[in-house]
mmCIF file of C-alpha atoms and ligand atoms in Angstrom:
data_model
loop_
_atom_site.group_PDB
_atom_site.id
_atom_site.type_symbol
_atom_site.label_atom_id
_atom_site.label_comp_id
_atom_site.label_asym_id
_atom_site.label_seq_id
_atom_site.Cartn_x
_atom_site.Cartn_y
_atom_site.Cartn_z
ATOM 1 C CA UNK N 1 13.631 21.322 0.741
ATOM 2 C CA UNK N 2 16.071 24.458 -0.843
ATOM 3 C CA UNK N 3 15.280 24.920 -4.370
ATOM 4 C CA UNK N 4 13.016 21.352 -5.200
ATOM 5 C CA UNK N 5 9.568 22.730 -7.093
ATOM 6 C CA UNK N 6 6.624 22.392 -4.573
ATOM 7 C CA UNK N 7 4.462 22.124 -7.989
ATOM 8 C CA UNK N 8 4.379 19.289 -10.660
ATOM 9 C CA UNK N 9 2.247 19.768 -13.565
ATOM 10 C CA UNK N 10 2.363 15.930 -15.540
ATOM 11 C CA UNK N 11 0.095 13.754 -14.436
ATOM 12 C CA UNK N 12 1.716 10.734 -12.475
ATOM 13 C CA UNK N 13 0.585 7.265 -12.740
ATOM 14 C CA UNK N 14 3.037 5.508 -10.586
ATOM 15 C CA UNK N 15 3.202 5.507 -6.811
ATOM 16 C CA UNK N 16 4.981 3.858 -4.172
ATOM 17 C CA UNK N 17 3.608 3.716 -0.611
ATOM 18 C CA UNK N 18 6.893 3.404 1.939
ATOM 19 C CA UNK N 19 6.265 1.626 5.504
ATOM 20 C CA UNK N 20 8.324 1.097 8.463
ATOM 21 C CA UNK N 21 11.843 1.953 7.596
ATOM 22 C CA UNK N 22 11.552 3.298 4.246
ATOM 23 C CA UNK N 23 10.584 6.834 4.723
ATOM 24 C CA UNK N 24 11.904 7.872 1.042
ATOM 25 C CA UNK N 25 13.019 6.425 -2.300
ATOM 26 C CA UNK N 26 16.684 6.924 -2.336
ATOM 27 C CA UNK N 27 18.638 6.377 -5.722
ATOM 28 C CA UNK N 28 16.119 8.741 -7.815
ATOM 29 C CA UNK N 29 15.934 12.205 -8.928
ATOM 30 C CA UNK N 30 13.887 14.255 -7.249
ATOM 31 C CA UNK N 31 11.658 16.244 -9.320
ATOM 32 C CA UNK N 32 9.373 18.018 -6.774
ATOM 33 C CA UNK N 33 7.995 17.988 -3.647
ATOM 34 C CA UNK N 34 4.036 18.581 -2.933
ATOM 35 C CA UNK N 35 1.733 19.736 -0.214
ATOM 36 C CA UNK N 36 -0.859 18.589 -0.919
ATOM 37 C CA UNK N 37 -4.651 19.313 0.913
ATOM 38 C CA UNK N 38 -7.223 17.043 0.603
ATOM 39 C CA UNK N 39 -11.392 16.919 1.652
ATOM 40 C CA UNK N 40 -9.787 14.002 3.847
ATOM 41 C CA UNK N 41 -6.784 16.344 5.019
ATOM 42 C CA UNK N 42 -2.887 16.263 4.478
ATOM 43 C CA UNK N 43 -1.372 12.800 3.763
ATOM 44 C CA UNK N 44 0.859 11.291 6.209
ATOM 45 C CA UNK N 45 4.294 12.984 4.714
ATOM 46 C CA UNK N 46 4.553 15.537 1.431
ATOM 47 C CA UNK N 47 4.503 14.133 -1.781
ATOM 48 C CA UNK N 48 7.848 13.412 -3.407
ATOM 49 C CA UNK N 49 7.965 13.098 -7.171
ATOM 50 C CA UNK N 50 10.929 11.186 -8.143
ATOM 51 C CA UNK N 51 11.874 10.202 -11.761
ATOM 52 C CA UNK N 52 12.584 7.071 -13.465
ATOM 53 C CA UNK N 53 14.315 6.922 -17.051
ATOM 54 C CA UNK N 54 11.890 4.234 -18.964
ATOM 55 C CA UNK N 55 13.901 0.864 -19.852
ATOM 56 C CA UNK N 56 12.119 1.087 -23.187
ATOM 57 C CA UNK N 57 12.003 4.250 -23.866
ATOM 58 C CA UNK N 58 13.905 6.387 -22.001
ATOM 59 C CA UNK N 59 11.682 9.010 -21.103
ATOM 60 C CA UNK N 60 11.732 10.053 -17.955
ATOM 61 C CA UNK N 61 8.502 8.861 -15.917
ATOM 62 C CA UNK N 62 7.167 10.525 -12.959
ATOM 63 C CA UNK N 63 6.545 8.397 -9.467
ATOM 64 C CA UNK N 64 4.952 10.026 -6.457
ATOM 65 C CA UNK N 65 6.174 8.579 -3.190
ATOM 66 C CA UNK N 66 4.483 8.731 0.544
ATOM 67 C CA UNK N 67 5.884 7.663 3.593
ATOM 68 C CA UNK N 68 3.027 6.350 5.653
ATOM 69 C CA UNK N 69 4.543 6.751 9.111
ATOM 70 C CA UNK N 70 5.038 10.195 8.251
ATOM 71 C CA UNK N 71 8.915 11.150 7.892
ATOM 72 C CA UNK N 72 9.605 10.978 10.914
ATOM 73 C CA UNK N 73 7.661 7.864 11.847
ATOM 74 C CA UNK N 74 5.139 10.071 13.810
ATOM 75 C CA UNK N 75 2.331 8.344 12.877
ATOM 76 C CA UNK N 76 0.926 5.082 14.612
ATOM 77 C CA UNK N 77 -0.875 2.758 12.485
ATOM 78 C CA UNK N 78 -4.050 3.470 13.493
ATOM 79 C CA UNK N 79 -3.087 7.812 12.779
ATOM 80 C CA UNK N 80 -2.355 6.835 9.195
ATOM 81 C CA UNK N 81 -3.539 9.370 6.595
ATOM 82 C CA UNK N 82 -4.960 6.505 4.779
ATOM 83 C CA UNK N 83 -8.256 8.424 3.112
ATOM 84 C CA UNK N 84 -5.550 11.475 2.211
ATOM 85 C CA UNK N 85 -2.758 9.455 0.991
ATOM 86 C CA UNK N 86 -4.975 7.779 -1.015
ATOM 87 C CA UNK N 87 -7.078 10.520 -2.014
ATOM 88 C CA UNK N 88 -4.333 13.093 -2.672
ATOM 89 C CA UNK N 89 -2.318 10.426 -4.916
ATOM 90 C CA UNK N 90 -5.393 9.603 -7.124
ATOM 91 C CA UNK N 91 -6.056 13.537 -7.504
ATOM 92 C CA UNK N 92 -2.102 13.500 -8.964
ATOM 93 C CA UNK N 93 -3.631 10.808 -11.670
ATOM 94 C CA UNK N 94 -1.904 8.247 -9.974
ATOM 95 C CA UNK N 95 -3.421 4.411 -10.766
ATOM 96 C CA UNK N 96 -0.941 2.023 -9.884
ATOM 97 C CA UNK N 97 0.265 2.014 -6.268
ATOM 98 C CA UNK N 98 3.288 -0.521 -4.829
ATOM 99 C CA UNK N 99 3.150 -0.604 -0.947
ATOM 100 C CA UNK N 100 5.463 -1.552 1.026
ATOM 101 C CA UNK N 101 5.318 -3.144 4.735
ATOM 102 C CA UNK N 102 7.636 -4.978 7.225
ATOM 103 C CA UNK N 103 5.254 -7.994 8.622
ATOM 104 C CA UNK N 104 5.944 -10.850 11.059
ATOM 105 C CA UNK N 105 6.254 -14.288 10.061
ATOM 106 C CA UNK N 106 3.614 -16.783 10.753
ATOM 107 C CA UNK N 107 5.004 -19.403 8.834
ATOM 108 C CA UNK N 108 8.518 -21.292 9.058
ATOM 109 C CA UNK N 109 9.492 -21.636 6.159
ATOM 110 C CA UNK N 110 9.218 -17.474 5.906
ATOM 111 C CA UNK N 111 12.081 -16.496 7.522
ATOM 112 C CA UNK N 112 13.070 -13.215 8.660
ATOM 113 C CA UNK N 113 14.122 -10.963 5.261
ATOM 114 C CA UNK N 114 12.146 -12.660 3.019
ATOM 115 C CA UNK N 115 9.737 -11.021 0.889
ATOM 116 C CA UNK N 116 6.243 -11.996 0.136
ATOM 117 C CA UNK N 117 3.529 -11.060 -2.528
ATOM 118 C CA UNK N 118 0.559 -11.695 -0.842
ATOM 119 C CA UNK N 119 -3.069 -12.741 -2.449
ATOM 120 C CA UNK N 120 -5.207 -12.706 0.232
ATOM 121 C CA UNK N 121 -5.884 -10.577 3.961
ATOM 122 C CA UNK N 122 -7.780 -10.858 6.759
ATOM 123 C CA UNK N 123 -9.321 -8.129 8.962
ATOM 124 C CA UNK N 124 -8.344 -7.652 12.489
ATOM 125 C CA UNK N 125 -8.635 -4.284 12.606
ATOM 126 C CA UNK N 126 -11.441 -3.025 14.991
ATOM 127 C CA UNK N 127 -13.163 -0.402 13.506
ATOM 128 C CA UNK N 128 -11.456 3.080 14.531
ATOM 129 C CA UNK N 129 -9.417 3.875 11.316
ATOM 130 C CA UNK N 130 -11.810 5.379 8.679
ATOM 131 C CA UNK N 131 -12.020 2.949 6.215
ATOM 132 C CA UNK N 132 -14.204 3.990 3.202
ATOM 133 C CA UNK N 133 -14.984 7.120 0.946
ATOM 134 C CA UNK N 134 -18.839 6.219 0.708
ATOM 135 C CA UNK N 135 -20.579 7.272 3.913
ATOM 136 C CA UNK N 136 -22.488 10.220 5.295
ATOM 137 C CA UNK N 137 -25.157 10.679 2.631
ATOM 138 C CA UNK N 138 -23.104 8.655 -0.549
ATOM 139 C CA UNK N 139 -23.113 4.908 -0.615
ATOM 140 C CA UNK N 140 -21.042 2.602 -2.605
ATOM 141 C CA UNK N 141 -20.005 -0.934 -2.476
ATOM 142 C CA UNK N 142 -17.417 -2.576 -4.359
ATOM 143 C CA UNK N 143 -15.886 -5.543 -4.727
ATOM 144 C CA UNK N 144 -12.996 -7.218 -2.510
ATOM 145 C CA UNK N 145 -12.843 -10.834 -3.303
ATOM 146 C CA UNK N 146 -9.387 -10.184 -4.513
ATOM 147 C CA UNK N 147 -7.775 -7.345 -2.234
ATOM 148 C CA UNK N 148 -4.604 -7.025 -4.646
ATOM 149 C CA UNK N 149 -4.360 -6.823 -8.155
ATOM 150 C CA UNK N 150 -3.291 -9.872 -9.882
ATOM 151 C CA UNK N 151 -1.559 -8.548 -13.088
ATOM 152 C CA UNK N 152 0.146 -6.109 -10.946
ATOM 153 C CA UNK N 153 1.220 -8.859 -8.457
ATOM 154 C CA UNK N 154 2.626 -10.611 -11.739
ATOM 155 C CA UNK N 155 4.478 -7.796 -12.207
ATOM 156 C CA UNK N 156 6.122 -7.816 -8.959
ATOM 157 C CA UNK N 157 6.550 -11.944 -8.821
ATOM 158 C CA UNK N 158 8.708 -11.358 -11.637
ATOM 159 C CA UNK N 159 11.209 -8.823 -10.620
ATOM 160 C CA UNK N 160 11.375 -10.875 -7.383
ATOM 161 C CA UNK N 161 12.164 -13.647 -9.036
ATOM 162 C CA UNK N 162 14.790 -11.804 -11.366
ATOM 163 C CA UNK N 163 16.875 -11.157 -8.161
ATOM 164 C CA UNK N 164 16.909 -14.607 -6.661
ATOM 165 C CA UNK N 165 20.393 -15.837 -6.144
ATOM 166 C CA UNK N 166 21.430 -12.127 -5.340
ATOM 167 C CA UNK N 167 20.229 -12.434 -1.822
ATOM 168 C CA UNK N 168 16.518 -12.367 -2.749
ATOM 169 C CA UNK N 169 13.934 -14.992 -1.326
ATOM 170 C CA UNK N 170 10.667 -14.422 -2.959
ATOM 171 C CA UNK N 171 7.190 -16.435 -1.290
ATOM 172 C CA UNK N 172 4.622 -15.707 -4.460
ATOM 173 C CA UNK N 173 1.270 -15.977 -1.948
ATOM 174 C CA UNK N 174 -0.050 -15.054 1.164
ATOM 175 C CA UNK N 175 -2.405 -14.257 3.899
ATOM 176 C CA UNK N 176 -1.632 -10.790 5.208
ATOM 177 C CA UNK N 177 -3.516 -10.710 8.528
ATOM 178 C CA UNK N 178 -3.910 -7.485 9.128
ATOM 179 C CA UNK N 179 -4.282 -6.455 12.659
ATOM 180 C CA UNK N 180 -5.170 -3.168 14.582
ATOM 181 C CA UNK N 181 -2.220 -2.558 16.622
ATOM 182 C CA UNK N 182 -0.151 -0.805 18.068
ATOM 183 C CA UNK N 183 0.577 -3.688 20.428
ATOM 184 C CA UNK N 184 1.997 -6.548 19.172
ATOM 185 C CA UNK N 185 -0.509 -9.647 19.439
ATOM 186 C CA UNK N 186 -0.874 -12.073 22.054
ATOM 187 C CA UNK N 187 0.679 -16.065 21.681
ATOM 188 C CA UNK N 188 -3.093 -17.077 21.601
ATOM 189 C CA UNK N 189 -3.439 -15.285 18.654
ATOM 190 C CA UNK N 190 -0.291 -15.515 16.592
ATOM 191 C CA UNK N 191 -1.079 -19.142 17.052
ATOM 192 C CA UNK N 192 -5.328 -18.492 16.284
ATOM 193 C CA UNK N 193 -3.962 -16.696 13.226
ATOM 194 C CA UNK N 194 -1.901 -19.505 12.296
ATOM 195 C CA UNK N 195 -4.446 -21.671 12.577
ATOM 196 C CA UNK N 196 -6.668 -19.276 9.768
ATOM 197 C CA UNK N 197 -3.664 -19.542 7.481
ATOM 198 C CA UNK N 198 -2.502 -16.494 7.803
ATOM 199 C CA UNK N 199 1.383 -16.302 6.446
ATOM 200 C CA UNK N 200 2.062 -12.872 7.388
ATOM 201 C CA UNK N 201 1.180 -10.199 9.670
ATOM 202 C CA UNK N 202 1.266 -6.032 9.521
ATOM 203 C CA UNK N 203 -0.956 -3.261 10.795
ATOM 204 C CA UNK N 204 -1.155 -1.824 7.713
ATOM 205 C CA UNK N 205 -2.671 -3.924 4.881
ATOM 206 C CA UNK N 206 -6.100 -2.328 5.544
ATOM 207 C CA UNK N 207 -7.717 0.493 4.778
ATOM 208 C CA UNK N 208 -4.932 1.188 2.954
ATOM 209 C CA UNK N 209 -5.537 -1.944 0.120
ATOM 210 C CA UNK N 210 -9.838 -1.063 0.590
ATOM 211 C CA UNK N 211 -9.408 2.724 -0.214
ATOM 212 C CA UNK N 212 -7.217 1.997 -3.135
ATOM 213 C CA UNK N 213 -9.631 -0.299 -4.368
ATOM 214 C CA UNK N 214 -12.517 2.157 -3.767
ATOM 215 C CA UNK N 215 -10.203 5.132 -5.535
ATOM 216 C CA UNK N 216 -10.458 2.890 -9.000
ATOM 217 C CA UNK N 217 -6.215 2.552 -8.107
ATOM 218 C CA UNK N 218 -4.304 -0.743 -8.602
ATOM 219 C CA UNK N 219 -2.435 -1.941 -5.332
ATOM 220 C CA UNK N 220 -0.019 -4.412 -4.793
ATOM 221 C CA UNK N 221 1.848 -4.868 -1.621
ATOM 222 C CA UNK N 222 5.395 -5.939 -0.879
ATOM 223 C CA UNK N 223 6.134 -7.773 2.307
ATOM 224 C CA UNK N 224 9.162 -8.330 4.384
ATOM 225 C CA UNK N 225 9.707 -10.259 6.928
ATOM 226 C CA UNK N 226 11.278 -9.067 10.250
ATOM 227 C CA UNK N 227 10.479 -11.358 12.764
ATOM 228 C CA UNK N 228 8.372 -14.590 13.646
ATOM 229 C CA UNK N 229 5.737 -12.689 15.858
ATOM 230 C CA UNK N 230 5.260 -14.688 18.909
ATOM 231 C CA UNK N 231 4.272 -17.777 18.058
ATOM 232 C CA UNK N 232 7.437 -20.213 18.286
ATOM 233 C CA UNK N 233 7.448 -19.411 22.050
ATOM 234 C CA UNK N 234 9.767 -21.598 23.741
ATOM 235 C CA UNK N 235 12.785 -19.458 24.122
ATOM 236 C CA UNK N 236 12.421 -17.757 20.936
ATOM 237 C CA UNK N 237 12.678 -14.045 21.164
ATOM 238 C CA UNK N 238 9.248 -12.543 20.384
ATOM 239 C CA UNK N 239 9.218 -9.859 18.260
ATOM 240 C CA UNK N 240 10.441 -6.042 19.248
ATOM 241 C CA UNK N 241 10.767 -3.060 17.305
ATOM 242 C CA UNK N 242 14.732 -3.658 17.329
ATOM 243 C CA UNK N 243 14.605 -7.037 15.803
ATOM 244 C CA UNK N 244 11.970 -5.363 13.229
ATOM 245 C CA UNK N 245 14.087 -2.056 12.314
ATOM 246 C CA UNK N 246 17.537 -4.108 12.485
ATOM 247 C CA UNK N 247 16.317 -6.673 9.780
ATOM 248 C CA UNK N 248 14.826 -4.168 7.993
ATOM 249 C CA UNK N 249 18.226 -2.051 7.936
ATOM 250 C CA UNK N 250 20.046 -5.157 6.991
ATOM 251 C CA UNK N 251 17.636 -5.620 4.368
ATOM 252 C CA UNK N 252 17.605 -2.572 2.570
ATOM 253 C CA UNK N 253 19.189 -2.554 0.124
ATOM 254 C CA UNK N 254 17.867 -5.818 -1.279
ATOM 255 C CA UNK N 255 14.150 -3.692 -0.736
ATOM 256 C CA UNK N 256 15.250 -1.150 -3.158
ATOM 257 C CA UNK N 257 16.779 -3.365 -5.598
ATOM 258 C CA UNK N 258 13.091 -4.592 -5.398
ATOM 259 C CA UNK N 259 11.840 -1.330 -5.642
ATOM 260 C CA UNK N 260 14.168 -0.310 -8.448
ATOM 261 C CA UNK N 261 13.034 -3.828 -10.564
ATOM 262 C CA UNK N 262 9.773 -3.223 -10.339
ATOM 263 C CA UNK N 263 9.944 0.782 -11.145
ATOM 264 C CA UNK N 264 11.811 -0.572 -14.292
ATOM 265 C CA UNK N 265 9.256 -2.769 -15.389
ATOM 266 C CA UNK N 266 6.160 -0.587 -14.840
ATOM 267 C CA UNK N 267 7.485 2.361 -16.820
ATOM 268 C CA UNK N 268 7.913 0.071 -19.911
ATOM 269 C CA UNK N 269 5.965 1.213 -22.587
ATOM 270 C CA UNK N 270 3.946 -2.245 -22.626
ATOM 271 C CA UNK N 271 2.740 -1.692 -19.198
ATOM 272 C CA UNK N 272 0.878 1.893 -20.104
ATOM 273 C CA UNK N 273 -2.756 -0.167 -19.913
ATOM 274 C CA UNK N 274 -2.285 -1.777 -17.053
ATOM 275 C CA UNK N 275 -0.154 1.189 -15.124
ATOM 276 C CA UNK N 276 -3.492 2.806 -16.098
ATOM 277 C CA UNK N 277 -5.991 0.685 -14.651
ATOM 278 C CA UNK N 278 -8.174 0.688 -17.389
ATOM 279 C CA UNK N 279 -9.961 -2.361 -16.066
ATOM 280 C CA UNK N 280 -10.724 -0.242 -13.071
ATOM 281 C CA UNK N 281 -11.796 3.011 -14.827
ATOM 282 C CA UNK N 282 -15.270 3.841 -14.244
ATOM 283 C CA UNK N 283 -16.550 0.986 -11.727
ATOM 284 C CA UNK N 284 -17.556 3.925 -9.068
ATOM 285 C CA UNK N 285 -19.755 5.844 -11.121
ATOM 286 C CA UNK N 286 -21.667 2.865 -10.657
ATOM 287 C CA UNK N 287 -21.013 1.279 -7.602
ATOM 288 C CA UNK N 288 -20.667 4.207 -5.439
ATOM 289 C CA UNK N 289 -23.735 6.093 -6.598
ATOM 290 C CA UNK N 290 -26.248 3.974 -5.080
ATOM 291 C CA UNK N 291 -27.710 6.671 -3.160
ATOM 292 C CA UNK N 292 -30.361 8.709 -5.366
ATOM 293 C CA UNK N 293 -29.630 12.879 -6.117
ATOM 294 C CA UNK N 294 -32.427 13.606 -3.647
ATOM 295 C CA UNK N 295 -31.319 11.554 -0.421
ATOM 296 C CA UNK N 296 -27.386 12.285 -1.382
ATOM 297 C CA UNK N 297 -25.260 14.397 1.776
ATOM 298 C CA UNK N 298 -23.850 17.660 0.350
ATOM 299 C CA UNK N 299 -20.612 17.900 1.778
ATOM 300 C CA UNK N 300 -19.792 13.931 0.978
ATOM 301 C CA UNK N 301 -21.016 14.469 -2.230
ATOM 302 C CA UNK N 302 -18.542 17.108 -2.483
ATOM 303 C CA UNK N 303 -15.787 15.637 -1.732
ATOM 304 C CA UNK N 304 -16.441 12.531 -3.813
ATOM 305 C CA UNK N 305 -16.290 15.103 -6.710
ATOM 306 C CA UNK N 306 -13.606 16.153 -5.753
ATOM 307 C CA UNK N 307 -11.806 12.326 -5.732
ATOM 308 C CA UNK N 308 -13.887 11.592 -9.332
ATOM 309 C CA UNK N 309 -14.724 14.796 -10.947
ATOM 310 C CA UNK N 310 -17.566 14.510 -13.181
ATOM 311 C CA UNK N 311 -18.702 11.076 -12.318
ATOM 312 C CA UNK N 312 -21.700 11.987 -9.500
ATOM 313 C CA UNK N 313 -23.054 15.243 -11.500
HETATM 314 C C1 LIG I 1 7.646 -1.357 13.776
HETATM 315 S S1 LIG I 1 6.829 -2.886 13.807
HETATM 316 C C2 LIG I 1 5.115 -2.586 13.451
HETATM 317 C C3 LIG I 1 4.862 -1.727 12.258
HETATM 318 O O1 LIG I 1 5.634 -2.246 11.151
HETATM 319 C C4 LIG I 1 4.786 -2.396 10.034
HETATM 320 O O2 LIG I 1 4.763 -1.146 9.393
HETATM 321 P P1 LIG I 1 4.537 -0.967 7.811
HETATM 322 O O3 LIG I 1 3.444 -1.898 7.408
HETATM 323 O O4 LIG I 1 4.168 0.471 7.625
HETATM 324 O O5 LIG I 1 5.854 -1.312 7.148
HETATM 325 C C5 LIG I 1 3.469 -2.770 10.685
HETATM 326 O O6 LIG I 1 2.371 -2.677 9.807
HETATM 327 C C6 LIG I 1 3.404 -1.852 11.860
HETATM 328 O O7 LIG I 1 2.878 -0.585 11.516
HETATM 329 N N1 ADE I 2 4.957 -9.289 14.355
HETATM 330 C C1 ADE I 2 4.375 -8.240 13.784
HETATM 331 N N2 ADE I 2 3.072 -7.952 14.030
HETATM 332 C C2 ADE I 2 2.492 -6.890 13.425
HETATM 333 N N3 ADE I 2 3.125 -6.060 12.588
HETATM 334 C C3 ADE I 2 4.411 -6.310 12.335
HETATM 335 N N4 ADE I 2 5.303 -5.678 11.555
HETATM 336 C C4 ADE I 2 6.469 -6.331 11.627
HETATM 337 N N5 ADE I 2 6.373 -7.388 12.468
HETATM 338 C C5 ADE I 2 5.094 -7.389 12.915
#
């Protein structure tokens, strides 16, 4: 864009990830916009740096934004930048990511515009998106028991709760089954993933959630219902991408009041640690240097330095 910097020299901490129908952050300045090139490529849309005037203190904090679709929606979930959105956001010195994704409703009693701060996911996706910085020649492992990050998800609870009775309905748990896509799924399994106790379902939850987690970054997403899938059956419209994008639409600007809440919150001053990820710092110059100096592959090793510089030396 005309005269917005293409450079940003502060380190940002913040980021949020935008999904289907929120291809931007509108209501904040925009400080600059980045292209950025990764080992893993270009993420999925430039990086906008917005500001955010700190409720406590009034500075003015730095938040990188991504629009995962790309900003045009170009991008199918299974083309999602994931390893360079994730990778180009933690180069930026970003450690506290909120994501955002419209999901169908396996459950009744989560209706259509209702958001959800889910605890849990399960993996339906089959295998074609890459899904891991630790291959070719550099193995790591690292935990997954809890996919989201529970003082962040506190966090956002809160705020959702703040804006109940202004149009908000806030679920505080959830199942996010994540499938592969780009088809919607099948009545036989809406209902199988009903059945599992699944309470929502995207295309997006993974590797998005797994490369965060590698990348040392706290991630929390924010669902919204747009539809019941295709489980009620009998009658019920299944779900299309009109009933998704008008909901979401209709929606909006409840999202961004979200958005907004929880922006306001994470800049406070008492939330530096945890906006930090302190209790992340370090766990991969452990866990993802299993492989000894001898056996490790150049070019992976590489780019790993290039994601944590100085930890595999
Ligand atoms: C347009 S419906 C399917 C699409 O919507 C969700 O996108 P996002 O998670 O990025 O908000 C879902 O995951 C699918 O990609
Ligand atoms: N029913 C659904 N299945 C998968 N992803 C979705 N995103 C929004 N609604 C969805």
């Amino acid at each position: 864009m005309a005269g917005v910097p293409n450079t940003y020299d502060a380190p940002v901490h913040i980021a949020v990830i935008g999904g289907t129908g929120i291809s931007s952050l509108p209501g904040f300045s925009l400080a600059a916009t980045l292209d950025i090139d990764t080992p893993w490529g270009k993420p999925s849309s430039p990086v906008s740096i917005v500001t955010h005037a700190s409720p406590s203190t009034g500075a003015s904090i730095p938040i990188a934004f991504i629009s995962r679709h790309g900003l045009h929606h170009e991008l199918a979930p299974h083309e999602v930048k994931n390893q360079a959105n994730i990778a180009a956001l933690r180069h930026l010195g970003v450690r506290t990511i909120i994501a955002f994704s419209a999901v169908g409703s396996l459950q009744e009693e989560i209706r259509p515009r209702d958001f959800v701060v889910p605890d849990q996911i399960i993996d339906r996706t089959k295998g074609i998106r890459p899904f891991t910085f630790f291959e070719k020649g550099m193995v790591g492992h690292v935990g997954f028991g809890d996919p989201f990050d529970k003082r962040l998800a506190e966090i956002v609870r809160r705020c959702g709760h703040s804006l109940e009775g202004e149009g908000v309905t806030l679920h505080d748990k959830g199942t996010v089954i994540c499938m592969e896509g780009p088809q919607f799924s099948t009545r036989a399994e809406s209902n199988m993933y009903r059945t599992w106790g699944g309470s929502v379902i995207n295309m997006s939850a993974l590797p998005e959630a797994k490369l965060a987690r590698e990348a040392e970054i706290g991630y929390q997403m924010i669902c919204m219902a747009t539809d019941y899938d295709c489980w009620r059956g009998n009658g019920e419209e299944d779900v299309n991408v009109e009933m998704v994008m008008a909901h979401m639409k209709a929606n909006a600007e409840n999202a961004q009041r979200f958005m907004a809440a929880v922006l306001n919150e994470l800049t406070k001053e008492e939330n530096g640690e945890l906006v930090l990820a302190k209790h992340m710092e370090g766990q991969m110059r452990f866990a993802g240097a299993m492989t000894k100096k001898e056996g490790r592959g150049q070019e992976a090793e590489k780019k790993l330095q290039w994601l944590f510089p100085g930890y595999f030396e």
